[in-house]
Amino acid sequence: MGETGKEEYKIQSFDSETQKLLKTALKDPSNVDLEKVANIIVDQSLKDCVFSKEAGRICYTIIQVNNMPMMALVNPVYDCLFRLAQPDSLRKEEEVDCLVLQLHRIGEQLEKMNSQRMDELFSLLRDGFLVQEGLSSLSQLLLLEIIEFRAADWKMTDAAQKYYYSEVMD
């Protein structure tokens, strides 16, 4: 039971068979059809935008456990990121934070696997930053930071680190 305390996932809304599939995917991804898992996660994310954040965490864990290229998850992960880049999501700080966090974690790998979709995603983010009304200061800051992070070849310079995160450093 010590392992379940480490990472809890909100999968109770799924039927028992799907819950079992997701739990297996999280523990041993090689024993499941990852495309099927990915489709389940994406479908639920598109129905329930609150689940999108959880979907990102689940996919990230599966990728880490699997320790191999995430080819089966590339398009579903992009789908989740695109959902988080929609105008209604960009108005919610926690969703922007989730989007930026996921891009920091896996953006570079995703871009290597499908640079066209990453270009499309960042066009949405750029437009959201420049044109969208109703974004909080924090959301604007996070969007600008991730745009600059990608422009710097997925690296954070010391100056950018100090500029963007000086308020949160202790």
PDB file of N, CA, C and O in Angstrom, residues 6-7 22 33 64 74 81-82 84 117 122-123 141:
ATOM      1  N   LYS A   6       2.171   7.195  -2.854  1.00  0.00           N
ATOM      2  CA  LYS A   6       3.088   8.053  -3.597  1.00  0.00           C
ATOM      3  C   LYS A   6       2.360   8.869  -4.657  1.00  0.00           C
ATOM      4  O   LYS A   6       2.517  10.067  -4.748  1.00  0.00           O
ATOM      5  N   GLU A   7       1.572   8.244  -5.470  1.00  0.00           N
ATOM      6  CA  GLU A   7       0.831   8.911  -6.538  1.00  0.00           C
ATOM      7  C   GLU A   7      -0.599   8.404  -6.566  1.00  0.00           C
ATOM      8  O   GLU A   7      -0.825   7.236  -6.828  1.00  0.00           O
ATOM      9  N   LEU A  22      -6.121   1.243 -16.607  1.00  0.00           N
ATOM     10  CA  LEU A  22      -5.287   2.403 -16.292  1.00  0.00           C
ATOM     11  C   LEU A  22      -4.282   2.091 -15.189  1.00  0.00           C
ATOM     12  O   LEU A  22      -3.115   2.501 -15.268  1.00  0.00           O
ATOM     13  N   ASP A  33      -2.312  -2.208 -24.163  1.00  0.00           N
ATOM     14  CA  ASP A  33      -2.320  -1.517 -25.449  1.00  0.00           C
ATOM     15  C   ASP A  33      -2.307  -0.016 -25.162  1.00  0.00           C
ATOM     16  O   ASP A  33      -3.324   0.564 -24.778  1.00  0.00           O
ATOM     17  N   GLN A  64       7.366   7.733 -17.866  1.00  0.00           N
ATOM     18  CA  GLN A  64       8.498   7.514 -16.967  1.00  0.00           C
ATOM     19  C   GLN A  64       8.664   6.038 -16.615  1.00  0.00           C
ATOM     20  O   GLN A  64       9.767   5.525 -16.582  1.00  0.00           O
ATOM     21  N   VAL A  74       2.103  10.220 -28.234  1.00  0.00           N
ATOM     22  CA  VAL A  74       2.420  11.539 -28.778  1.00  0.00           C
ATOM     23  C   VAL A  74       1.161  12.322 -29.156  1.00  0.00           C
ATOM     24  O   VAL A  74       0.945  13.428 -28.663  1.00  0.00           O
ATOM     25  N   LEU A  81      -2.733  18.805 -24.557  1.00  0.00           N
ATOM     26  CA  LEU A  81      -2.093  20.119 -24.496  1.00  0.00           C
ATOM     27  C   LEU A  81      -2.871  21.155 -25.314  1.00  0.00           C
ATOM     28  O   LEU A  81      -3.029  22.303 -24.886  1.00  0.00           O
ATOM     29  N   PHE A  82      -3.382  20.727 -26.465  1.00  0.00           N
ATOM     30  CA  PHE A  82      -4.193  21.639 -27.275  1.00  0.00           C
ATOM     31  C   PHE A  82      -5.460  22.034 -26.527  1.00  0.00           C
ATOM     32  O   PHE A  82      -5.908  23.173 -26.616  1.00  0.00           O
ATOM     33  N   LEU A  84      -5.737  22.311 -23.311  1.00  0.00           N
ATOM     34  CA  LEU A  84      -5.318  23.271 -22.295  1.00  0.00           C
ATOM     35  C   LEU A  84      -4.937  24.626 -22.892  1.00  0.00           C
ATOM     36  O   LEU A  84      -4.842  25.611 -22.163  1.00  0.00           O
ATOM     37  N   ARG A 117       3.050  19.812 -35.031  1.00  0.00           N
ATOM     38  CA  ARG A 117       2.017  20.008 -33.997  1.00  0.00           C
ATOM     39  C   ARG A 117       2.510  20.951 -32.909  1.00  0.00           C
ATOM     40  O   ARG A 117       1.739  21.729 -32.363  1.00  0.00           O
ATOM     41  N   PHE A 122       2.198  26.206 -30.268  1.00  0.00           N
ATOM     42  CA  PHE A 122       2.797  27.476 -29.859  1.00  0.00           C
ATOM     43  C   PHE A 122       2.200  28.664 -30.605  1.00  0.00           C
ATOM     44  O   PHE A 122       2.210  29.779 -30.080  1.00  0.00           O
ATOM     45  N   SER A 123       1.635  28.444 -31.772  1.00  0.00           N
ATOM     46  CA  SER A 123       0.877  29.516 -32.430  1.00  0.00           C
ATOM     47  C   SER A 123      -0.347  29.860 -31.595  1.00  0.00           C
ATOM     48  O   SER A 123      -0.679  31.039 -31.400  1.00  0.00           O
ATOM     49  N   LEU A 141       2.427  35.750 -17.621  1.00  0.00           N
ATOM     50  CA  LEU A 141       3.825  35.503 -17.302  1.00  0.00           C
ATOM     51  C   LEU A 141       4.232  34.072 -17.665  1.00  0.00           C
ATOM     52  O   LEU A 141       5.269  33.850 -18.292  1.00  0.00           O
TER      53      LEU A 141
END
